[in-house]
Structures are given as structure tokens and as C-alpha cells.
mmCIF file of C-alpha atoms in Angstrom:
data_model
loop_
_atom_site.group_PDB
_atom_site.id
_atom_site.type_symbol
_atom_site.label_atom_id
_atom_site.label_comp_id
_atom_site.label_asym_id
_atom_site.label_seq_id
_atom_site.Cartn_x
_atom_site.Cartn_y
_atom_site.Cartn_z
ATOM 1 C CA ASP A 1 73.584 149.412 78.090
ATOM 2 C CA ILE A 2 72.991 146.868 80.855
ATOM 3 C CA TYR A 3 72.147 147.982 84.397
ATOM 4 C CA TYR A 4 71.331 146.046 87.557
ATOM 5 C CA LEU A 5 68.677 146.813 90.170
ATOM 6 C CA ASP A 6 70.495 148.047 93.310
ATOM 7 C CA ALA A 7 67.871 148.088 96.040
ATOM 8 C CA ASP A 8 70.347 148.641 98.907
ATOM 9 C CA GLY A 9 72.447 151.290 97.169
ATOM 10 C CA ASP A 10 75.806 149.567 97.667
ATOM 11 C CA GLY A 11 76.901 149.897 94.028
ATOM 12 C CA PHE A 12 76.093 146.303 93.097
ATOM 13 C CA GLY A 13 72.864 144.993 91.699
ATOM 14 C CA ASP A 14 71.143 141.781 90.818
ATOM 15 C CA GLU A 15 68.227 141.997 88.379
ATOM 16 C CA GLU A 16 69.326 142.987 84.852
ATOM 17 C CA LEU A 17 67.831 145.875 82.835
ATOM 18 C CA VAL A 18 68.740 147.042 79.306
ATOM 19 C CA SER A 19 68.368 150.821 78.989
ATOM 20 C CA CYS A 20 69.677 153.681 76.831
ATOM 21 C CA SER A 21 70.195 155.792 79.954
ATOM 22 C CA TRP A 22 71.211 155.035 83.524
ATOM 23 C CA PRO A 23 67.997 154.656 85.491
ATOM 24 C CA GLU A 24 67.725 155.725 89.120
ATOM 25 C CA GLY A 25 68.202 152.893 91.641
ATOM 26 C CA TYR A 26 70.375 150.819 89.335
ATOM 27 C CA ALA A 27 74.096 149.982 89.268
ATOM 28 C CA THR A 28 76.503 149.062 86.524
ATOM 29 C CA LEU A 29 78.009 146.200 88.528
ATOM 30 C CA ASP A 30 76.270 142.909 89.230
ATOM 31 C CA GLY A 31 76.986 140.039 91.591
ATOM 32 C CA ASP A 32 75.135 141.265 94.701
ATOM 33 C CA CYS A 33 73.958 138.118 96.519
ATOM 34 C CA ASP A 34 71.789 140.034 99.027
ATOM 35 C CA ASP A 35 70.377 143.236 97.549
ATOM 36 C CA ASN A 36 68.642 144.124 100.792
ATOM 37 C CA ASN A 37 71.915 144.436 102.731
ATOM 38 C CA PRO A 38 74.459 147.100 101.751
ATOM 39 C CA ASP A 39 77.149 145.259 103.765
ATOM 40 C CA VAL A 40 77.001 142.288 101.429
ATOM 41 C CA ASN A 41 78.546 142.557 97.951
ATOM 42 C CA PRO A 42 81.675 141.375 96.079
ATOM 43 C CA ARG A 43 83.824 144.226 97.473
ATOM 44 C CA ILE A 44 83.112 143.506 101.127
ATOM 45 C CA ASP A 45 85.690 141.656 103.196
ATOM 46 C CA GLU A 46 84.496 138.364 104.651
ATOM 47 C CA VAL A 47 84.029 138.364 108.421
ATOM 48 C CA CYS A 48 82.935 135.711 110.918
ATOM 49 C CA ASN A 49 79.154 136.128 110.934
ATOM 50 C CA GLU A 50 77.744 133.031 109.225
ATOM 51 C CA THR A 51 77.072 135.152 106.108
ATOM 52 C CA ASP A 52 78.576 135.090 102.630
ATOM 53 C CA ASP A 53 79.735 138.723 102.878
ATOM 54 C CA ASP A 54 81.780 138.812 99.660
ATOM 55 C CA CYS A 55 79.297 136.848 97.545
ATOM 56 C CA ASP A 56 81.764 134.155 96.460
ATOM 57 C CA GLY A 57 79.500 131.277 97.403
ATOM 58 C CA GLU A 58 81.369 130.437 100.633
ATOM 59 C CA VAL A 59 80.589 131.427 104.178
ATOM 60 C CA ASP A 60 83.228 132.654 106.672
ATOM 61 C CA GLU A 61 86.128 131.237 104.661
ATOM 62 C CA PHE A 62 89.693 132.052 105.736
ATOM 63 C CA VAL A 63 88.618 134.524 108.414
ATOM 64 C CA GLY A 64 88.465 132.315 111.475
ATOM 65 C CA GLY A 65 91.308 130.217 112.840
ATOM 66 C CA PHE A 66 92.662 126.859 111.798
ATOM 67 C CA TYR A 67 92.061 124.061 114.266
ATOM 68 C CA TYR A 68 92.683 120.332 114.509
ATOM 69 C CA THR A 69 90.659 117.588 116.115
ATOM 70 C CA ASP A 70 92.093 116.991 119.603
ATOM 71 C CA ALA A 71 90.538 113.837 121.021
ATOM 72 C CA ASP A 72 92.809 113.568 124.066
ATOM 73 C CA GLY A 73 92.763 117.243 125.056
ATOM 74 C CA ASP A 74 96.534 117.690 125.147
ATOM 75 C CA GLY A 75 96.628 120.842 123.024
ATOM 76 C CA TYR A 76 97.787 119.020 119.880
ATOM 77 C CA GLY A 77 95.438 117.707 117.213
ATOM 78 C CA THR A 78 95.435 115.522 114.127
ATOM 79 C CA GLY A 79 93.838 115.362 110.699
ATOM 80 C CA ALA A 80 93.087 118.130 108.215
ATOM 81 C CA ALA A 81 92.963 121.721 109.428
ATOM 82 C CA LEU A 82 89.444 123.025 110.130
ATOM 83 C CA ASP A 83 88.670 126.679 109.293
ATOM 84 C CA LEU A 84 86.447 127.724 112.200
ATOM 85 C CA CYS A 85 85.161 131.052 113.509
ATOM 86 C CA ASP A 86 83.863 129.725 116.774
ATOM 87 C CA PRO A 87 85.888 126.631 117.661
ATOM 88 C CA PRO A 88 83.996 124.013 119.671
ATOM 89 C CA GLU A 89 85.337 121.809 122.428
ATOM 90 C CA GLY A 90 87.708 119.086 121.284
ATOM 91 C CA VAL A 91 89.922 121.064 118.901
ATOM 92 C CA ALA A 92 93.434 122.520 119.159
ATOM 93 C CA GLU A 93 95.321 125.252 117.323
ATOM 94 C CA ARG A 94 98.379 123.021 116.920
ATOM 95 C CA GLY A 95 98.467 119.950 114.693
ATOM 96 C CA GLY A 96 100.968 117.119 114.605
ATOM 97 C CA ASP A 97 99.849 115.185 117.675
ATOM 98 C CA CYS A 98 101.983 112.077 118.081
ATOM 99 C CA ASP A 99 99.112 109.988 119.459
ATOM 100 C CA ASP A 100 95.679 111.567 119.823
ATOM 101 C CA ALA A 101 94.600 108.802 122.171
ATOM 102 C CA ASN A 102 97.359 109.512 124.698
ATOM 103 C CA PRO A 103 97.597 112.991 126.268
ATOM 104 C CA ALA A 104 101.170 112.285 127.404
ATOM 105 C CA LEU A 105 102.329 112.118 123.773
ATOM 106 C CA THR A 106 102.034 115.611 122.319
ATOM 107 C CA GLU A 107 104.412 116.948 119.666
ATOM 108 C CA ARG A 108 106.007 114.464 117.283
ATOM 109 C CA GLY A 109 109.357 112.974 118.192
ATOM 110 C CA ILE A 110 110.650 109.973 120.132
ATOM 111 C CA TYR A 111 109.454 109.300 123.691
ATOM 112 C CA PHE A 112 110.847 107.118 126.455
ATOM 113 C CA ASP A 113 108.159 106.224 128.986
ATOM 114 C CA ASP A 114 106.035 109.163 127.723
ATOM 115 C CA THR A 115 108.870 111.677 128.134
ATOM 116 C CA LEU A 116 110.093 113.434 124.985
ATOM 117 C CA VAL A 117 113.701 112.567 124.144
ATOM 118 C CA GLU A 118 115.880 115.535 123.251
ATOM 119 C CA PHE A 119 118.328 114.783 120.436
ATOM 120 C CA ASP A 120 119.970 116.296 117.375
ATOM 121 C CA ASN A 121 120.144 114.598 113.998
ATOM 122 C CA GLY A 122 122.727 111.838 114.076
ATOM 123 C CA ASP A 123 122.817 111.544 117.872
ATOM 124 C CA THR A 124 123.038 108.206 119.680
ATOM 125 C CA TYR A 125 120.399 107.621 122.341
ATOM 126 C CA THR A 126 120.994 104.750 124.761
ATOM 127 C CA LEU A 127 117.885 103.642 126.627
ATOM 128 C CA PRO A 128 118.373 104.613 130.284
ATOM 129 C CA GLY A 129 116.738 101.427 131.575
ATOM 130 C CA ASP A 130 113.736 99.167 131.131
ATOM 131 C CA GLY A 131 110.834 100.924 129.481
ATOM 132 C CA ASP A 132 108.785 101.767 126.416
ATOM 133 C CA VAL A 133 110.028 103.740 123.428
ATOM 134 C CA THR A 134 107.371 105.401 121.283
ATOM 135 C CA VAL A 135 108.356 106.628 117.842
ATOM 136 C CA CYS A 136 105.985 109.152 116.297
ATOM 137 C CA LYS A 137 105.119 109.602 112.637
ATOM 138 C CA GLY A 138 108.062 110.999 110.642
ATOM 139 C CA THR A 139 111.696 110.178 109.866
ATOM 140 C CA TRP A 140 114.051 110.335 112.841
ATOM 141 C CA ASN A 141 117.805 110.333 112.273
ATOM 142 C CA VAL A 142 118.938 108.903 115.596
ATOM 143 C CA ARG A 143 120.789 105.737 116.655
ATOM 144 C CA LEU A 144 118.886 103.810 119.316
ATOM 145 C CA VAL A 145 120.892 101.503 121.585
ATOM 146 C CA ALA A 146 119.338 98.975 123.979
ATOM 147 C CA ASP A 147 122.021 97.567 126.278
ATOM 148 C CA GLY A 148 121.052 95.248 129.127
ATOM 149 C CA VAL A 149 117.389 96.291 129.208
ATOM 150 C CA THR A 150 113.873 95.027 128.623
ATOM 151 C CA ALA A 151 112.033 97.375 126.277
ATOM 152 C CA THR A 152 109.427 97.897 123.581
ATOM 153 C CA ILE A 153 109.992 100.134 120.565
ATOM 154 C CA ILE A 154 106.733 100.958 118.820
ATOM 155 C CA GLY A 155 105.865 103.182 115.866
ATOM 156 C CA VAL A 156 102.494 104.737 116.690
ATOM 157 C CA ASP A 157 101.342 105.181 113.083
ATOM 158 C CA GLY A 158 102.941 102.014 111.682
ATOM 159 C CA ALA A 159 105.817 101.267 109.336
ATOM 160 C CA ALA A 160 104.368 103.114 106.342
ATOM 161 C CA THR A 161 104.945 106.536 107.940
ATOM 162 C CA THR A 162 107.309 105.927 110.868
ATOM 163 C CA ASN A 163 111.020 105.760 110.018
ATOM 164 C CA LEU A 164 114.135 105.236 112.105
ATOM 165 C CA SER A 165 117.095 106.310 109.977
ATOM 166 C CA GLY A 166 120.826 105.855 110.143
ATOM 167 C CA GLY A 167 121.321 108.845 107.861
ATOM 168 C CA VAL A 168 123.438 106.640 105.545
ATOM 169 C CA GLU A 169 126.168 106.908 108.182
ATOM 170 C CA ALA A 170 125.483 104.455 111.014
ATOM 171 C CA THR A 171 123.386 101.556 112.318
ATOM 172 C CA PRO A 172 119.973 102.872 113.465
ATOM 173 C CA LEU A 173 119.240 100.112 116.001
ATOM 174 C CA THR A 174 121.691 98.181 118.199
ATOM 175 C CA ILE A 175 120.469 95.610 120.734
ATOM 176 C CA LEU A 176 122.913 94.089 123.229
ATOM 177 C CA ASP A 177 122.103 91.637 126.027
ATOM 178 C CA SER A 178 118.491 92.777 126.033
ATOM 179 C CA THR A 179 114.914 91.652 125.535
ATOM 180 C CA VAL A 180 113.256 93.923 123.004
ATOM 181 C CA ALA A 181 109.999 93.952 121.028
ATOM 182 C CA VAL A 182 109.905 96.200 117.950
ATOM 183 C CA GLU A 183 106.663 96.941 116.110
ATOM 184 C CA GLY A 184 105.379 99.179 113.325
ATOM 185 C CA LEU A 185 108.646 100.728 112.115
ATOM 186 C CA THR A 186 110.629 101.153 108.942
ATOM 187 C CA ILE A 187 114.358 101.023 109.711
ATOM 188 C CA LEU A 188 116.368 102.436 106.844
ATOM 189 C CA ASP A 189 119.465 104.109 105.477
ATOM 190 C CA GLY A 190 121.885 102.288 107.757
ATOM 191 C CA ASN A 191 125.563 101.915 107.016
ATOM 192 C CA SER A 192 128.289 100.054 108.881
ATOM 193 C CA ASP A 193 131.904 99.280 108.081
ATOM 194 C CA GLY A 194 131.399 96.234 110.288
ATOM 195 C CA ASP A 195 128.320 94.073 110.807
ATOM 196 C CA GLY A 196 124.644 94.952 110.777
ATOM 197 C CA GLY A 197 123.872 97.859 108.486
ATOM 198 C CA CYS A 198 120.470 98.637 109.994
ATOM 199 C CA VAL A 199 120.008 96.301 112.980
ATOM 200 C CA TYR A 200 122.729 94.651 115.087
ATOM 201 C CA VAL A 201 121.657 92.067 117.682
ATOM 202 C CA GLU A 202 123.985 90.277 120.119
ATOM 203 C CA GLY A 203 123.119 88.139 123.137
ATOM 204 C CA SER A 204 119.474 89.180 123.007
ATOM 205 C CA ASP A 205 115.882 88.027 122.594
ATOM 206 C CA VAL A 206 114.147 90.145 119.957
ATOM 207 C CA THR A 207 110.770 90.145 118.218
ATOM 208 C CA LEU A 208 110.068 92.226 115.122
ATOM 209 C CA THR A 209 106.428 92.691 114.070
ATOM 210 C CA ASP A 210 105.318 94.660 111.010
ATOM 211 C CA VAL A 211 108.847 95.979 110.549
ATOM 212 C CA THR A 212 110.397 96.903 107.199
ATOM 213 C CA VAL A 213 114.173 97.189 106.842
ATOM 214 C CA ARG A 214 115.601 98.732 103.669
ATOM 215 C CA ASN A 215 118.457 100.615 102.073
ATOM 216 C CA CYS A 216 121.195 99.268 104.323
ATOM 217 C CA GLU A 217 124.884 98.455 103.761
ATOM 218 C CA ALA A 218 127.482 96.627 105.848
ATOM 219 C CA ALA A 219 130.328 94.133 105.707
ATOM 220 C CA ASN A 220 127.982 91.307 106.822
ATOM 221 C CA GLY A 221 124.244 91.282 107.462
ATOM 222 C CA GLY A 222 123.127 94.271 105.436
ATOM 223 C CA ALA A 223 119.746 94.626 107.170
ATOM 224 C CA LEU A 224 120.110 92.406 110.244
ATOM 225 C CA TYR A 225 123.109 90.799 111.923
ATOM 226 C CA LEU A 226 122.413 88.471 114.807
ATOM 227 C CA THR A 227 124.807 86.438 116.871
ATOM 228 C CA GLY A 228 124.131 84.459 120.042
ATOM 229 C CA SER A 229 120.525 85.655 119.952
ATOM 230 C CA THR A 230 116.959 84.496 119.455
ATOM 231 C CA VAL A 231 115.091 86.613 116.920
ATOM 232 C CA SER A 232 111.614 86.258 115.432
ATOM 233 C CA MET A 233 110.096 88.405 112.697
ATOM 234 C CA SER A 234 106.571 88.417 111.298
ATOM 235 C CA ASN A 235 104.728 90.327 108.587
ATOM 236 C CA GLY A 236 107.582 92.525 107.471
ATOM 237 C CA GLY A 237 110.389 92.535 104.973
ATOM 238 C CA PHE A 238 113.903 93.387 103.865
ATOM 239 C CA ARG A 239 114.837 95.014 100.571
ATOM 240 C CA ASP A 240 117.492 96.993 98.761
ATOM 241 C CA THR A 241 120.374 96.000 101.012
ATOM 242 C CA SER A 242 123.939 94.978 100.217
ATOM 243 C CA VAL A 243 127.131 93.730 101.832
ATOM 244 C CA THR A 244 130.684 93.103 100.741
ATOM 245 C CA GLY A 245 130.737 89.827 102.683
ATOM 246 C CA ASN A 246 127.914 87.498 103.745
ATOM 247 C CA GLY A 247 124.162 87.900 104.057
ATOM 248 C CA GLY A 248 122.768 90.689 101.904
ATOM 249 C CA THR A 249 119.767 91.052 104.212
ATOM 250 C CA VAL A 250 120.417 88.721 107.165
ATOM 251 C CA PHE A 251 123.458 87.117 108.787
ATOM 252 C CA VAL A 252 122.668 84.634 111.563
ATOM 253 C CA GLU A 253 125.075 82.564 113.679
ATOM 254 C CA HIS A 254 124.896 80.823 117.069
ATOM 255 C CA GLY A 255 121.169 81.269 117.428
ATOM 256 C CA PRO A 256 117.740 80.804 115.855
ATOM 257 C CA LEU A 257 115.868 83.144 113.541
ATOM 258 C CA THR A 258 112.153 82.602 112.916
ATOM 259 C CA LEU A 259 110.539 84.260 109.898
ATOM 260 C CA SER A 260 106.785 84.342 109.310
ATOM 261 C CA ASN A 261 105.460 85.884 106.103
ATOM 262 C CA VAL A 262 108.622 87.904 105.558
ATOM 263 C CA ILE A 263 109.571 89.164 102.079
ATOM 264 C CA GLN A 264 113.239 89.568 101.142
ATOM 265 C CA SER A 265 114.191 91.118 97.818
ATOM 266 C CA GLN A 266 116.620 93.186 95.766
ATOM 267 C CA SER A 267 119.675 92.453 97.900
ATOM 268 C CA LYS A 268 123.213 91.331 97.125
ATOM 269 C CA ALA A 269 126.276 89.906 98.836
ATOM 270 C CA GLY A 270 129.476 87.983 98.322
ATOM 271 C CA THR A 271 127.765 84.837 99.711
ATOM 272 C CA GLY A 272 124.058 84.578 100.497
ATOM 273 C CA GLY A 273 122.363 87.350 98.522
ATOM 274 C CA ALA A 274 119.516 87.444 101.044
ATOM 275 C CA VAL A 275 120.358 85.165 103.975
ATOM 276 C CA TYR A 276 123.586 83.699 105.317
ATOM 277 C CA VAL A 277 123.149 80.999 107.975
ATOM 278 C CA GLY A 278 126.516 80.496 109.597
ATOM 279 C CA GLU A 279 127.929 78.249 112.287
ATOM 280 C CA GLY A 280 125.369 77.328 114.919
ATOM 281 C CA GLY A 281 122.711 79.386 113.206
ATOM 282 C CA SER A 282 119.260 78.225 112.194
ATOM 283 C CA VAL A 283 116.361 79.682 110.243
ATOM 284 C CA LEU A 284 112.757 78.518 110.508
ATOM 285 C CA ALA A 285 110.670 80.187 107.795
ATOM 286 C CA SER A 286 106.948 79.902 107.129
ATOM 287 C CA GLY A 287 105.397 81.558 104.117
ATOM 288 C CA GLY A 288 107.131 84.606 102.750
ATOM 289 C CA GLU A 289 109.438 84.910 99.798
ATOM 290 C CA VAL A 290 113.075 85.414 98.793
ATOM 291 C CA HIS A 291 113.389 86.873 95.316
ATOM 292 C CA ASP A 292 115.595 88.886 92.973
ATOM 293 C CA CYS A 293 118.715 88.675 95.122
ATOM 294 C CA SER A 294 122.255 87.919 93.946
ATOM 295 C CA ALA A 295 125.652 86.749 95.175
ATOM 296 C CA SER A 296 128.735 84.904 94.010
ATOM 297 C CA ASP A 297 127.491 81.758 95.804
ATOM 298 C CA GLY A 298 123.958 81.330 97.078
ATOM 299 C CA GLY A 299 122.087 83.997 95.153
ATOM 300 C CA GLY A 300 119.164 83.695 97.548
ATOM 301 C CA ILE A 301 120.379 81.802 100.601
ATOM 302 C CA ALA A 302 123.683 80.373 101.817
ATOM 303 C CA VAL A 303 123.704 77.763 104.587
ATOM 304 C CA VAL A 304 127.268 77.273 105.789
ATOM 305 C CA GLY A 305 127.477 75.410 109.068
ATOM 306 C CA GLY A 306 123.842 75.977 109.996
ATOM 307 C CA THR A 307 120.343 74.789 109.127
ATOM 308 C CA TRP A 308 117.414 76.097 107.090
ATOM 309 C CA TYR A 309 113.848 74.800 107.427
ATOM 310 C CA SER A 310 111.028 76.390 105.443
ATOM 311 C CA SER A 311 107.354 75.641 104.941
ATOM 312 C CA GLN A 312 105.424 77.149 102.033
ATOM 313 C CA THR A 313 108.184 79.643 101.288
ATOM 314 C CA THR A 314 108.947 80.814 97.748
ATOM 315 C CA VAL A 315 112.553 81.180 96.597
ATOM 316 C CA ARG A 316 112.592 82.563 93.052
ATOM 317 C CA ALA A 317 114.515 84.592 90.494
ATOM 318 C CA ASN A 318 117.755 84.709 92.475
ATOM 319 C CA THR A 319 121.135 84.628 90.746
ATOM 320 C CA ALA A 320 124.550 83.223 91.654
ATOM 321 C CA GLN A 321 127.553 84.163 89.584
ATOM 322 C CA ALA A 322 129.092 80.840 90.674
ATOM 323 C CA ASN A 323 127.029 78.123 92.395
ATOM 324 C CA GLY A 324 123.577 77.836 93.916
ATOM 325 C CA GLY A 325 121.142 80.340 92.448
ATOM 326 C CA GLY A 326 118.529 79.610 95.095
ATOM 327 C CA PHE A 327 120.640 77.918 97.798
ATOM 328 C CA PHE A 328 124.306 77.264 98.412
ATOM 329 C CA VAL A 329 124.791 74.640 101.152
ATOM 330 C CA GLU A 330 128.051 73.588 102.809
ATOM 331 C CA ASP A 331 128.356 71.675 106.088
ATOM 332 C CA GLY A 332 124.702 72.428 106.644
ATOM 333 C CA ASP A 333 121.192 71.121 106.069
ATOM 334 C CA VAL A 334 118.194 72.428 104.165
ATOM 335 C CA THR A 335 114.614 71.183 104.562
ATOM 336 C CA LEU A 336 111.920 72.373 102.164
ATOM 337 C CA VAL A 337 108.268 71.564 102.844
ATOM 338 C CA GLY A 338 105.998 72.679 100.043
ATOM 339 C CA GLY A 339 106.704 76.156 98.759
ATOM 340 C CA LYS A 340 108.336 76.973 95.468
ATOM 341 C CA LEU A 341 111.870 76.928 94.055
ATOM 342 C CA ALA A 342 111.758 78.544 90.623
ATOM 343 C CA ALA A 343 113.603 80.663 88.059
ATOM 344 C CA ASN A 344 116.856 80.691 90.033
ATOM 345 C CA SER A 345 120.123 80.498 88.121
ATOM 346 C CA GLY A 346 123.813 79.815 88.675
ATOM 347 C CA SER A 347 126.771 78.216 86.943
ATOM 348 C CA GLU A 348 125.871 74.974 88.750
ATOM 349 C CA GLY A 349 122.857 74.168 90.881
ATOM 350 C CA GLY A 350 120.374 76.726 89.656
ATOM 351 C CA GLY A 351 118.008 75.718 92.461
ATOM 352 C CA LEU A 352 120.487 74.323 95.012
ATOM 353 C CA TYR A 353 124.190 73.587 95.093
ATOM 354 C CA LEU A 354 125.197 70.985 97.697
ATOM 355 C CA SER A 355 128.846 71.370 98.596
ATOM 356 C CA SER A 356 130.739 69.111 100.998
ATOM 357 C CA GLY A 357 128.830 68.066 104.093
ATOM 358 C CA ALA A 358 125.514 69.366 102.729
ATOM 359 C CA GLY A 359 122.101 67.725 103.041
ATOM 360 C CA LEU A 360 118.688 68.373 101.483
ATOM 361 C CA VAL A 361 115.223 67.043 102.233
ATOM 362 C CA ALA A 362 112.493 68.321 99.902
ATOM 363 C CA THR A 363 108.829 67.373 100.273
ATOM 364 C CA GLU A 364 106.221 68.355 97.686
ATOM 365 C CA THR A 365 108.169 71.441 96.660
ATOM 366 C CA ASP A 366 107.272 73.077 93.348
ATOM 367 C CA CYS A 367 110.545 73.088 91.404
ATOM 368 C CA ALA A 368 108.828 74.553 88.326
ATOM 369 C CA GLN A 369 109.433 73.743 84.702
ATOM 370 C CA GLY A 370 109.591 75.410 81.321
ATOM 371 C CA THR A 371 110.396 79.123 81.373
ATOM 372 C CA SER A 372 110.220 79.160 85.197
ATOM 373 C CA ASP A 373 112.661 76.282 85.621
ATOM 374 C CA ASN A 374 115.862 76.650 87.597
ATOM 375 C CA SER A 375 118.908 76.959 85.362
ATOM 376 C CA PRO A 376 120.894 74.937 84.491
ATOM 377 C CA ASN A 377 119.353 72.373 86.881
ATOM 378 C CA ASP A 378 117.404 72.058 90.103
ATOM 379 C CA VAL A 379 120.100 70.437 92.275
ATOM 380 C CA LYS A 380 123.812 69.907 91.761
ATOM 381 C CA PRO A 381 125.605 67.756 94.374
ATOM 382 C CA ALA A 382 129.289 68.637 94.422
ATOM 383 C CA PHE A 383 130.314 64.996 93.953
ATOM 384 C CA GLY A 384 127.325 63.673 92.024
ATOM 385 C CA ASP A 385 125.199 64.176 88.958
ATOM 386 C CA ALA A 386 122.921 67.153 88.526
ATOM 387 C CA VAL A 387 119.205 66.541 88.985
ATOM 388 C CA SER A 388 116.195 68.289 87.493
ATOM 389 C CA TRP A 389 112.552 67.569 88.192
ATOM 390 C CA GLU A 390 109.499 68.389 86.139
ATOM 391 C CA GLY A 391 107.241 70.234 88.541
ATOM 392 C CA THR A 392 106.923 68.944 92.102
ATOM 393 C CA CYS A 393 110.033 67.479 93.709
ATOM 394 C CA THR A 394 110.326 65.171 96.714
ATOM 395 C CA ALA A 395 113.867 64.001 97.417
ATOM 396 C CA ILE A 396 116.664 63.359 99.889
ATOM 397 C CA CYS A 397 120.082 64.531 98.719
ATOM 398 C CA ASP A 398 123.610 65.003 99.987
ATOM 399 C CA ASP A 399 126.869 66.090 98.389
ATOM 400 C CA SER A 400 127.098 62.824 96.431
ATOM 401 C CA GLY A 401 123.627 62.637 94.901
ATOM 402 C CA CYS A 402 119.844 62.376 95.354
ATOM 403 C CA GLU A 403 117.474 59.525 95.983
#
């Protein structure tokens, strides 16, 4: 038989001995990690004493309290829970701090001027005046309305983890006659029987920075509907949106929209799978991309009574069931500087279809060729012959032809 030297007499030993009889001072159980201390062996409960009491190789585990780093001293912390017996300064028992650099922002939620907003899921919250809205990490099912105010709306942790949701029932953000800056948010799951599935802007000046808008539905302007407004957006995107009418992602009329490095994808509409530029509307795009969108006319973009100017923007792999896989233009003008127009398709004008009153100026734009070519052609003027280029295209066109 095997026995183990038990110097402290606690029933557990350490050093092994093979013997035909049970020798005095030995135990039949091993695993004692301190054979000079009878209060240390595998049957002892762990306590806070900086000792491995239960001999499992860990010291003081699961016997203290759980604490979180609290840099701003507001009683809420962040990061992984710390198992501590003697908590030092700078920790808190509660996690989930909204902003650990601002003691006014404690538990997660939505704040107006550092005061926590009380709301139930699906509520509408109208900003009470000028001020700053802080949205904490999480998904918040509330409809924010800015009406006649100057405000900022900022997601503390950024768009990847901060969501403003319409709950698939309403428009999450409405801006009326206001000046608003929005930053670091994902706006999603909006739904409107009218215009603007996720964001509706009227008579306002709005900037969107690092904002993602997705999973939205409406009659017009699935992600963003703007009228009589000035809107600029940088370093964000629209995706997975749809409308029954015009502008799968964006509908713009009677005002300018500036896009910088904005990606638009996987959206659909009756006209303008991604963007619809209506009467008095204009879009100035730099960089970014419009891809994999679809519509009856203007699989990617429809310019009807407005203007589109883009520099180094890619429009690719969009589909029109009728005309203008990349662009459908009527009573409007399109200017392309550099960028790429490729792999778009439609019945006519795979790249662009120029209907009545349409104009196009293209300068050093990559119109692709081979398997990436626009199908069935690059440009189809309504009253002229179709045109296709091999590679780079530089041209001036209207509804009667190109030169």
C-alpha cells in the first residue's frame, strides 16, 4: 500500500511511502501543499489570507469581492471584474460605468447635459433645449427628437458598441429646424410608413461623424431623408436598408449632402437603390463606395432634378431591373472625377443611363473592362447610341450622345 508522510496530522500527506502496514505519522491521502500547517490541505475552505488554503494552486480565489477599476471615483467601474480580498483605492463594486473619465456619467443609459434620462423602451424623448446628449454603450430603444435646438449627440464608446434603435417600429432620430452634430453611433432598426426610416432631417444643419446606419425601412430615404437641410457625413456608412419608393439609403432634396469616405451597400428601392437626388438636391462625394444595391431605375444612384459630383468614389456591382445600373439621370447632372464605375448592370446603360435633360462629365474615371465591365454598356443616352470604353473614360455626354 501507498502512504504519505503527514507531519502536521491533518489527514493529508506529501512524501510517498510503500508499506505493508500503515506506519505511524502517515496518511492515506496526498495533496498536502504545506505539511507543517494543519489548516492547509485539500479539504480546507479558502479564506482571504494570502495563502493557498485548499491546495489547488490558487491563492484567495473566489473568497474576496469582485471589483472594477474606477478611474473617476463615481462608484461605477469598467473592465474585467477583479477578485480582491483587500480592495485598494480606485476600484468600485459596481461595473458598467458609462464613462470612467467623467464622474457625472455613472450607470449606462442616455444622458442630457450629464443628467440621466428616464425612459421606457419605445418612448420618444424630445430634447428640452440646447445641450449635449451622451449615449452610453449598449442598445437603446428610444426615439430622439431635436426640434429647434443646438445639440451634440455622442456615443461614448463609438459606433461598434453604441446603438440607437427604432425597435423595428419607428424612426430613431428626428431633427427639425436644428443644428446637430452626431458622432460615434450606430442607428438601426428604424421603420417608417413615411420618409426617413432611421434618420429624418428637415430645415436643419447636421454633421454625422463615424456613424453607421443600418437595417432601416421607409417609403423614401430608408436610412436618411433630408429636405431643406445641409448635411455632411464622414467615415461612416449605410447598409441593409430598403424603401418602396426612392432612395434605398438616402433621399435628398432642396439642400446639399456631403459624403466623405462613406460606404453604402446592400440596399434597394424603386428608384435609386442607394441614393436619390431629387429636385434642388445635391451630393458632393469624396472617396467611399456604393455597391451591391438595386432598384428598378438607378441601381446605385438616381439623380432626378439634382446634381451629383464625386471624386475618387467607387460605384460597382449595382443592378437596375430597367435602366442605369450605376446611375439613372433625368433633368440632372453627374460629374465623375477619377474613381471607378464597374460591374454595374441594367437593361440599358449598365454604367449610366441619361434620360431627358441629363448631363455627364467624366474625367479619368475607371470604367473597367472584361469581366468587370458594365453591362450591357457604360453609357446609354436616351436619344443616342450606347457607348462603352475600354478602361479609363473621359467624356462629356447628354441625352443625345457623348463626345
